[in-house]
């Protein structure tokens, strides 16, 4: 990650302030986007415990396996976090308890990372009988949901990288090749433009009616619509975009369906501005599809937040009354899926700004004809 040490120090300060406001005595964060956001360090989730102990009042400590400590120190840099390295035969849960005790928080309310493995949480609960536990997202969601300008730039860079992959789709051969062949080509293109490959949905013909289809040995035919939903990671931040292609000529009725989907996606993007709720954006995107009598074919929510995680807050879904604020970044991705026939989806990442939604993916949303 390229976040400066000063920006990360500022995030630790904001986290502690939010902890104080919510009566949380310490955060306990394992390998996760929360940990990466606050420290710039994103270790893999392993059976050996790595955990940031961030007391509201007192010293921050990173409990880390001894063999990971050099890498952890590199990532932390100047950040005011003490490294407590544990040798193979030591008990890391005891070190977490020590760090909490040193800050007077061992009997307090502890915010545990939402993605911490339950095995670790059960051990912590066993060792810290007097403490109470709540999800760390009670503190971190408010921090991470609003992206600062540096994060918006990172999201724009990774969106440009995935857009480059989208522009390359027309140059691939589609007819007569399997979904898996295309998956491999696209995976390579994502690796060439990102730090990490994320995922690639290549769903052709009737398979396109399944939103998260896994590429199979199905041979792509002339006349097939193909949904391509792809993403990766660059400087820690995620990309995610979907375009729908047709090999040669679209099947009967498909152009009309696609025009409806396109209009819905535009309506969703146009609804984005500060103060509008996530639910209202979902409704704006869904209404044209409902009005055309196809509401039951739009199987999922309109979108999800994106940042250090592929899916994060805010979720663009009915019932989410969170008002949008400048800096919130999320997908607008309506889809129409007539089962047994075909499917279509259009997805862009949009950032809420003072002037409305700014689309980070800038490739054409028109139906793409390939061969
Ligand atoms: Zn998805
Ligand atoms: Zn997607
Ligand atoms: Zn998405």
CSV table of C-alpha atoms and ligand atoms in Angstrom, one decimal:
chain,number,residue,atom,x,y,z
A,1,UNK,CA,0.0,0.0,0.0
A,2,UNK,CA,1.1,3.5,-0.8
A,3,UNK,CA,-0.6,5.3,2.1
A,4,UNK,CA,1.8,7.6,3.8
A,5,UNK,CA,2.8,7.1,7.5
A,6,UNK,CA,1.2,10.4,8.4
A,7,UNK,CA,-2.1,9.3,6.9
A,8,UNK,CA,-2.0,6.0,8.8
A,9,UNK,CA,-1.2,7.8,12.1
A,10,UNK,CA,-4.1,10.0,11.5
A,11,UNK,CA,-6.3,6.9,10.9
A,12,UNK,CA,-5.2,5.4,14.2
A,13,UNK,CA,-6.1,8.7,15.9
A,14,UNK,CA,-9.6,8.7,14.3
A,15,UNK,CA,-10.1,5.1,15.2
A,16,UNK,CA,-9.3,5.8,18.9
A,17,UNK,CA,-11.7,8.8,18.8
A,18,UNK,CA,-14.5,6.6,17.3
A,19,UNK,CA,-13.7,3.9,19.9
A,20,UNK,CA,-14.1,6.4,22.8
A,21,UNK,CA,-17.4,7.7,21.3
A,22,UNK,CA,-18.8,4.1,21.1
A,23,UNK,CA,-17.5,3.0,24.5
A,24,UNK,CA,-15.1,0.5,23.0
A,25,UNK,CA,-11.9,0.0,25.1
A,26,UNK,CA,-9.8,-1.7,22.5
A,27,UNK,CA,-9.9,-3.1,18.9
A,28,UNK,CA,-8.5,-6.6,18.3
A,29,UNK,CA,-7.8,-6.9,14.5
A,30,UNK,CA,-6.5,-10.0,12.7
A,31,UNK,CA,-5.4,-10.0,9.1
A,32,UNK,CA,-8.0,-8.0,7.3
A,33,UNK,CA,-8.8,-4.8,5.4
A,34,UNK,CA,-9.4,-3.1,8.8
A,35,UNK,CA,-5.8,-3.9,9.8
A,36,UNK,CA,-4.5,-2.8,6.4
A,37,UNK,CA,-6.5,0.4,6.6
A,38,UNK,CA,-5.0,1.3,10.0
A,39,UNK,CA,-1.4,0.1,9.7
A,40,UNK,CA,-0.6,-0.5,6.0
A,41,UNK,CA,0.2,-4.1,6.8
A,42,UNK,CA,-1.9,-6.9,5.2
A,43,UNK,CA,-0.6,-10.3,6.3
A,44,UNK,CA,-2.2,-13.5,5.0
A,45,UNK,CA,-4.7,-15.1,7.4
A,46,UNK,CA,-2.8,-18.0,8.9
A,47,UNK,CA,-3.1,-20.5,11.7
A,48,UNK,CA,-0.4,-18.5,13.5
A,49,UNK,CA,-2.1,-15.5,15.1
A,50,UNK,CA,-1.3,-11.9,14.0
A,51,UNK,CA,-3.3,-9.3,15.9
A,52,UNK,CA,-3.3,-5.6,16.3
A,53,UNK,CA,-4.3,-4.6,19.8
A,54,UNK,CA,-5.4,-0.9,19.7
A,55,UNK,CA,-6.5,0.3,23.1
A,56,UNK,CA,-8.5,3.6,23.2
A,57,UNK,CA,-6.0,4.8,25.8
A,58,UNK,CA,-2.6,3.2,25.8
A,59,UNK,CA,0.0,1.8,23.5
A,60,UNK,CA,-0.9,0.0,20.3
A,61,UNK,CA,0.8,-3.4,19.9
A,62,UNK,CA,1.0,-5.8,17.0
A,63,UNK,CA,1.3,-9.4,18.2
A,64,UNK,CA,2.9,-11.2,15.3
A,65,UNK,CA,4.6,-14.6,14.7
A,66,UNK,CA,8.4,-14.2,15.0
A,67,UNK,CA,9.0,-15.3,11.4
A,68,UNK,CA,6.6,-12.6,10.2
A,69,UNK,CA,8.1,-9.8,12.4
A,70,UNK,CA,10.7,-8.4,9.9
A,71,UNK,CA,8.0,-8.0,7.2
A,72,UNK,CA,5.6,-6.5,9.7
A,73,UNK,CA,8.2,-3.9,10.9
A,74,UNK,CA,8.9,-2.9,7.2
A,75,UNK,CA,5.2,-2.3,6.6
A,76,UNK,CA,4.6,-0.4,9.9
A,77,UNK,CA,7.6,1.9,9.3
A,78,UNK,CA,7.4,5.0,11.5
A,79,UNK,CA,3.9,4.2,12.8
A,80,UNK,CA,3.7,4.2,16.6
A,81,UNK,CA,2.9,0.5,17.0
A,82,UNK,CA,5.0,-1.7,19.2
A,83,UNK,CA,5.8,-5.1,17.7
A,84,UNK,CA,5.4,-8.1,20.0
A,85,UNK,CA,7.0,-11.1,18.2
A,86,UNK,CA,6.1,-14.5,19.5
A,87,UNK,CA,8.3,-17.6,19.0
A,88,UNK,CA,6.7,-20.9,17.8
A,89,UNK,CA,6.3,-22.3,21.3
A,90,UNK,CA,4.7,-19.2,22.9
A,91,UNK,CA,1.0,-18.5,23.3
A,92,UNK,CA,0.0,-15.4,21.2
A,93,UNK,CA,-3.4,-15.2,23.0
A,94,UNK,CA,-1.4,-14.6,26.3
A,95,UNK,CA,0.5,-11.7,24.5
A,96,UNK,CA,-2.8,-10.2,23.4
A,97,UNK,CA,-4.0,-10.4,27.1
A,98,UNK,CA,-0.8,-8.8,28.2
A,99,UNK,CA,-1.2,-5.9,25.8
A,100,UNK,CA,-4.8,-5.3,27.0
A,101,UNK,CA,-3.8,-5.6,30.6
A,102,UNK,CA,-1.0,-3.0,30.1
A,103,UNK,CA,-3.6,-0.6,28.8
A,104,UNK,CA,-6.1,-1.5,31.6
A,105,UNK,CA,-8.6,-2.9,28.9
A,106,UNK,CA,-8.5,-6.6,29.8
A,107,UNK,CA,-12.0,-6.4,31.4
A,108,UNK,CA,-13.4,-3.9,28.9
A,109,UNK,CA,-15.5,-3.9,25.7
A,110,UNK,CA,-13.4,-5.3,22.9
A,111,UNK,CA,-14.1,-4.8,19.2
A,112,UNK,CA,-13.1,-7.9,17.4
A,113,UNK,CA,-12.4,-7.8,13.6
A,114,UNK,CA,-15.4,-9.2,11.7
A,115,UNK,CA,-13.2,-11.5,9.7
A,116,UNK,CA,-11.2,-12.9,12.6
A,117,UNK,CA,-11.4,-16.7,12.5
A,118,UNK,CA,-13.8,-18.1,15.1
A,119,UNK,CA,-11.0,-20.4,16.4
A,120,UNK,CA,-9.0,-17.3,17.6
A,121,UNK,CA,-12.1,-15.6,19.0
A,122,UNK,CA,-13.0,-18.6,21.0
A,123,UNK,CA,-9.5,-18.7,22.5
A,124,UNK,CA,-9.6,-15.0,23.3
A,125,UNK,CA,-13.0,-15.4,25.0
A,126,UNK,CA,-11.7,-18.3,27.0
A,127,UNK,CA,-8.7,-16.3,28.2
A,128,UNK,CA,-10.5,-13.0,28.8
A,129,UNK,CA,-13.4,-14.1,30.9
A,130,UNK,CA,-14.2,-10.6,32.2
A,131,UNK,CA,-14.2,-8.9,28.9
A,132,UNK,CA,-17.2,-8.4,26.5
A,133,UNK,CA,-17.0,-8.6,22.8
A,134,UNK,CA,-18.6,-6.8,19.8
A,135,UNK,CA,-17.8,-6.5,16.1
A,136,UNK,CA,-15.0,-4.1,15.3
A,137,UNK,CA,-17.0,-2.9,12.3
A,138,UNK,CA,-19.1,-0.9,14.8
A,139,UNK,CA,-16.0,1.4,14.8
A,140,UNK,CA,-14.3,0.7,11.5
A,141,UNK,CA,-17.2,0.9,9.1
A,142,UNK,CA,-17.7,4.6,9.7
A,143,UNK,CA,-14.0,5.2,9.0
A,144,UNK,CA,-13.6,3.1,5.9
A,145,UNK,CA,-16.9,3.9,4.2
A,146,UNK,CA,-15.9,7.4,3.4
A,147,UNK,CA,-12.8,7.3,1.2
A,148,UNK,CA,-10.3,10.2,1.5
A,149,UNK,CA,-9.0,11.7,-1.7
A,150,UNK,CA,-5.9,9.5,-1.6
A,151,UNK,CA,-8.2,6.4,-1.6
A,152,UNK,CA,-10.4,7.7,-4.3
A,153,UNK,CA,-7.3,8.2,-6.5
A,154,UNK,CA,-6.3,4.6,-5.7
A,155,UNK,CA,-9.8,3.4,-6.7
A,156,UNK,CA,-9.6,5.5,-9.9
A,157,UNK,CA,-6.2,3.9,-10.8
A,158,UNK,CA,-7.4,0.4,-10.3
A,159,UNK,CA,-10.6,1.2,-12.3
A,160,UNK,CA,-8.4,2.4,-15.1
A,161,UNK,CA,-6.4,-0.9,-14.9
A,162,UNK,CA,-9.6,-3.0,-15.2
A,163,UNK,CA,-10.9,-0.8,-18.0
A,164,UNK,CA,-7.8,-1.6,-20.0
A,165,UNK,CA,-8.7,-5.3,-19.6
A,166,UNK,CA,-12.2,-4.5,-20.8
A,167,UNK,CA,-10.9,-2.7,-23.9
A,168,UNK,CA,-8.9,-5.8,-24.7
A,169,UNK,CA,-11.9,-8.2,-24.7
A,170,UNK,CA,-12.8,-7.3,-28.3
A,171,UNK,CA,-9.3,-8.6,-29.4
A,172,UNK,CA,-9.9,-12.1,-28.0
A,173,UNK,CA,-11.4,-14.9,-30.0
A,174,UNK,CA,-14.7,-16.0,-28.5
A,175,UNK,CA,-16.6,-18.3,-30.9
A,176,UNK,CA,-15.5,-22.0,-30.6
A,177,UNK,CA,-13.6,-21.5,-27.4
A,178,UNK,CA,-14.6,-22.6,-23.9
A,179,UNK,CA,-15.5,-20.3,-21.0
A,180,UNK,CA,-12.3,-21.6,-19.3
A,181,UNK,CA,-10.1,-20.6,-22.2
A,182,UNK,CA,-11.5,-17.1,-22.0
A,183,UNK,CA,-11.1,-17.1,-18.2
A,184,UNK,CA,-7.4,-17.9,-18.6
A,185,UNK,CA,-6.9,-15.1,-21.2
A,186,UNK,CA,-8.7,-12.6,-18.9
A,187,UNK,CA,-6.9,-13.8,-15.8
A,188,UNK,CA,-3.5,-13.1,-17.6
A,189,UNK,CA,-4.7,-9.7,-18.7
A,190,UNK,CA,-5.7,-8.8,-15.1
A,191,UNK,CA,-2.3,-10.0,-13.8
A,192,UNK,CA,-0.6,-7.8,-16.4
A,193,UNK,CA,-2.4,-4.7,-15.2
A,194,UNK,CA,-2.9,-5.3,-11.5
A,195,UNK,CA,-0.8,-6.4,-8.5
A,196,UNK,CA,-3.1,-9.3,-7.9
A,197,UNK,CA,-5.8,-11.2,-9.9
A,198,UNK,CA,-9.1,-11.1,-8.1
A,199,UNK,CA,-11.8,-13.0,-10.1
A,200,UNK,CA,-13.3,-13.5,-13.5
A,201,UNK,CA,-16.9,-14.5,-14.2
A,202,UNK,CA,-17.2,-15.7,-17.8
A,203,UNK,CA,-20.8,-16.8,-18.2
A,204,UNK,CA,-22.0,-17.6,-21.7
A,205,UNK,CA,-25.5,-18.4,-23.2
A,206,UNK,CA,-27.8,-19.9,-20.5
A,207,UNK,CA,-24.9,-19.8,-18.0
A,208,UNK,CA,-25.2,-16.0,-18.0
A,209,UNK,CA,-28.5,-16.3,-16.1
A,210,UNK,CA,-26.4,-17.3,-13.0
A,211,UNK,CA,-24.8,-14.0,-11.6
A,212,UNK,CA,-21.7,-15.7,-10.0
A,213,UNK,CA,-21.3,-18.5,-12.6
A,214,UNK,CA,-17.9,-20.3,-12.5
A,215,UNK,CA,-16.3,-20.7,-15.9
A,216,UNK,CA,-16.9,-24.2,-17.4
A,217,UNK,CA,-15.9,-26.2,-20.4
A,218,UNK,CA,-19.0,-24.9,-22.3
A,219,UNK,CA,-18.0,-23.9,-25.9
A,220,UNK,CA,-19.1,-20.4,-26.7
A,221,UNK,CA,-21.4,-20.3,-29.8
A,222,UNK,CA,-22.3,-17.5,-32.3
A,223,UNK,CA,-25.4,-15.9,-30.9
A,224,UNK,CA,-24.4,-16.3,-27.2
A,225,UNK,CA,-24.6,-13.3,-24.9
A,226,UNK,CA,-21.6,-13.5,-22.5
A,227,UNK,CA,-21.4,-11.7,-19.1
A,228,UNK,CA,-17.9,-10.8,-18.1
A,229,UNK,CA,-17.4,-9.6,-14.5
A,230,UNK,CA,-13.8,-9.1,-13.5
A,231,UNK,CA,-11.6,-7.5,-10.9
A,232,UNK,CA,-8.2,-7.4,-9.2
A,233,UNK,CA,-6.2,-5.4,-6.8
A,234,UNK,CA,-3.7,-2.6,-7.2
A,235,UNK,CA,-2.0,-0.8,-4.3
A,236,UNK,CA,-4.4,-2.6,-2.0
A,237,UNK,CA,-7.6,-1.3,-3.6
A,238,UNK,CA,-10.0,-3.4,-5.6
A,239,UNK,CA,-11.5,-3.1,-9.1
A,240,UNK,CA,-14.8,-4.6,-10.2
A,241,UNK,CA,-16.6,-4.1,-13.5
A,242,UNK,CA,-19.0,-6.0,-15.7
A,243,UNK,CA,-19.7,-5.8,-19.4
A,244,UNK,CA,-22.0,-7.9,-21.5
A,245,UNK,CA,-20.9,-9.1,-24.9
A,246,UNK,CA,-22.6,-10.9,-27.8
A,247,UNK,CA,-20.9,-13.2,-30.2
A,248,UNK,CA,-22.0,-12.1,-33.7
A,249,UNK,CA,-25.8,-11.6,-33.6
A,250,UNK,CA,-27.8,-11.3,-30.4
A,251,UNK,CA,-30.7,-13.7,-29.9
A,252,UNK,CA,-34.3,-12.5,-30.5
A,253,UNK,CA,-35.4,-10.0,-27.8
A,254,UNK,CA,-31.9,-9.5,-26.3
A,255,UNK,CA,-31.3,-6.0,-27.7
A,256,UNK,CA,-34.6,-4.8,-26.1
A,257,UNK,CA,-33.7,-6.4,-22.8
A,258,UNK,CA,-30.2,-4.9,-22.9
A,259,UNK,CA,-31.6,-1.4,-23.7
A,260,UNK,CA,-33.8,-1.7,-20.6
A,261,UNK,CA,-30.8,-2.8,-18.4
A,262,UNK,CA,-28.7,0.1,-19.8
A,263,UNK,CA,-31.4,2.6,-18.9
A,264,UNK,CA,-31.7,1.1,-15.4
A,265,UNK,CA,-27.9,1.4,-14.8
A,266,UNK,CA,-27.9,5.0,-16.0
A,267,UNK,CA,-30.8,5.8,-13.7
A,268,UNK,CA,-29.0,4.2,-10.8
A,269,UNK,CA,-25.8,6.3,-11.5
A,270,UNK,CA,-27.8,9.5,-12.0
A,271,UNK,CA,-29.5,9.0,-8.6
A,272,UNK,CA,-26.2,9.3,-6.7
A,273,UNK,CA,-25.7,12.4,-4.7
A,274,UNK,CA,-25.0,13.4,-1.1
A,275,UNK,CA,-28.0,12.9,1.2
A,276,UNK,CA,-29.8,10.3,-1.0
A,277,UNK,CA,-30.1,7.0,0.8
A,278,UNK,CA,-28.5,3.8,-0.5
A,279,UNK,CA,-32.0,2.4,-0.7
A,280,UNK,CA,-33.2,5.2,-3.0
A,281,UNK,CA,-30.3,4.5,-5.4
A,282,UNK,CA,-31.4,0.8,-5.4
A,283,UNK,CA,-35.0,1.9,-6.2
A,284,UNK,CA,-33.9,4.3,-8.9
A,285,UNK,CA,-32.0,1.5,-10.6
A,286,UNK,CA,-34.7,-1.1,-10.1
A,287,UNK,CA,-37.8,0.9,-11.1
A,288,UNK,CA,-37.3,0.8,-14.9
A,289,UNK,CA,-36.9,-3.0,-14.7
A,290,UNK,CA,-40.0,-3.3,-12.5
A,291,UNK,CA,-42.0,-1.0,-14.7
A,292,UNK,CA,-41.2,-3.3,-17.7
A,293,UNK,CA,-42.5,-6.3,-15.7
A,294,UNK,CA,-39.1,-7.9,-15.2
A,295,UNK,CA,-38.6,-7.2,-11.4
A,296,UNK,CA,-38.3,-10.9,-10.6
A,297,UNK,CA,-35.4,-11.3,-13.1
A,298,UNK,CA,-33.3,-8.7,-11.2
A,299,UNK,CA,-32.1,-11.2,-8.6
A,300,UNK,CA,-29.7,-9.2,-6.5
A,301,UNK,CA,-29.1,-5.8,-4.8
A,302,UNK,CA,-28.0,-2.9,-7.0
A,303,UNK,CA,-24.5,-2.8,-5.6
A,304,UNK,CA,-21.9,-2.9,-2.8
A,305,UNK,CA,-19.3,-0.6,-1.4
A,306,UNK,CA,-15.7,-1.2,-2.6
A,307,UNK,CA,-12.2,-0.3,-1.3
A,308,UNK,CA,-9.7,-2.4,0.4
A,309,UNK,CA,-12.3,-5.2,0.3
A,310,UNK,CA,-14.2,-6.2,-2.8
A,311,UNK,CA,-17.5,-6.1,-1.0
A,312,UNK,CA,-17.9,-3.6,1.9
A,313,UNK,CA,-20.2,-0.9,3.2
A,314,UNK,CA,-22.3,0.8,2.0
A,315,UNK,CA,-24.6,-1.9,0.4
A,316,UNK,CA,-26.9,-0.4,-2.2
A,317,UNK,CA,-30.0,-2.3,-1.2
A,318,UNK,CA,-33.6,-1.9,-0.2
A,319,UNK,CA,-33.8,-1.1,3.5
A,320,UNK,CA,-30.4,0.6,3.8
A,321,UNK,CA,-31.3,4.1,4.9
A,322,UNK,CA,-27.7,5.2,5.1
A,323,UNK,CA,-27.5,8.6,3.4
A,324,UNK,CA,-24.7,8.8,0.9
A,325,UNK,CA,-21.8,11.1,1.6
A,326,UNK,CA,-19.0,12.4,-0.5
A,327,UNK,CA,-16.2,9.8,-0.7
A,328,UNK,CA,-18.5,6.8,-0.5
A,329,UNK,CA,-17.6,4.4,-3.3
A,330,UNK,CA,-19.8,1.5,-4.6
A,331,UNK,CA,-20.9,-0.5,-7.6
A,332,UNK,CA,-24.0,0.1,-9.6
A,333,UNK,CA,-24.6,-3.3,-11.2
A,334,UNK,CA,-28.2,-4.2,-12.2
A,335,UNK,CA,-28.7,-7.5,-14.0
A,336,UNK,CA,-31.5,-9.3,-15.8
A,337,UNK,CA,-31.4,-13.1,-15.8
A,338,UNK,CA,-34.2,-15.0,-17.7
A,339,UNK,CA,-33.3,-18.5,-16.4
A,340,UNK,CA,-32.6,-21.1,-19.1
A,341,UNK,CA,-32.1,-18.4,-21.8
A,342,UNK,CA,-29.3,-15.8,-21.1
A,343,UNK,CA,-28.4,-13.0,-18.8
A,344,UNK,CA,-27.0,-9.5,-18.9
A,345,UNK,CA,-25.3,-7.2,-16.3
A,346,UNK,CA,-23.6,-3.8,-16.4
A,347,UNK,CA,-21.4,-2.8,-13.5
A,348,UNK,CA,-19.5,0.4,-12.8
A,349,UNK,CA,-17.8,1.7,-9.7
A,350,UNK,CA,-19.2,5.2,-8.7
A,351,UNK,CA,-17.9,7.6,-6.1
A,352,UNK,CA,-20.3,10.0,-4.5
A,353,UNK,CA,-19.1,13.6,-4.8
A,354,UNK,CA,-20.6,17.0,-3.9
A,355,UNK,CA,-21.8,17.3,-7.5
A,356,UNK,CA,-23.2,13.8,-7.8
A,357,UNK,CA,-21.9,10.4,-8.8
A,358,UNK,CA,-18.5,10.2,-10.5
A,359,UNK,CA,-18.1,7.0,-12.6
A,360,UNK,CA,-14.6,5.5,-12.2
A,361,UNK,CA,-15.0,3.0,-14.9
A,362,UNK,CA,-15.2,4.8,-18.2
A,363,UNK,CA,-15.5,2.2,-20.9
A,364,UNK,CA,-18.6,2.2,-23.1
A,365,UNK,CA,-21.7,0.5,-21.6
A,366,UNK,CA,-23.1,-0.3,-25.1
A,367,UNK,CA,-23.6,-3.9,-26.0
A,368,UNK,CA,-20.3,-5.3,-27.3
A,369,UNK,CA,-20.3,-7.4,-30.4
A,370,UNK,CA,-17.4,-9.9,-30.6
A,371,UNK,CA,-16.5,-12.8,-32.8
B,1,LIG,ZN1,-21.0,-10.1,-7.4
B,2,LIG,ZN1,-18.6,-7.5,-10.3
B,3,LIG,ZN1,-19.6,-6.0,-7.9
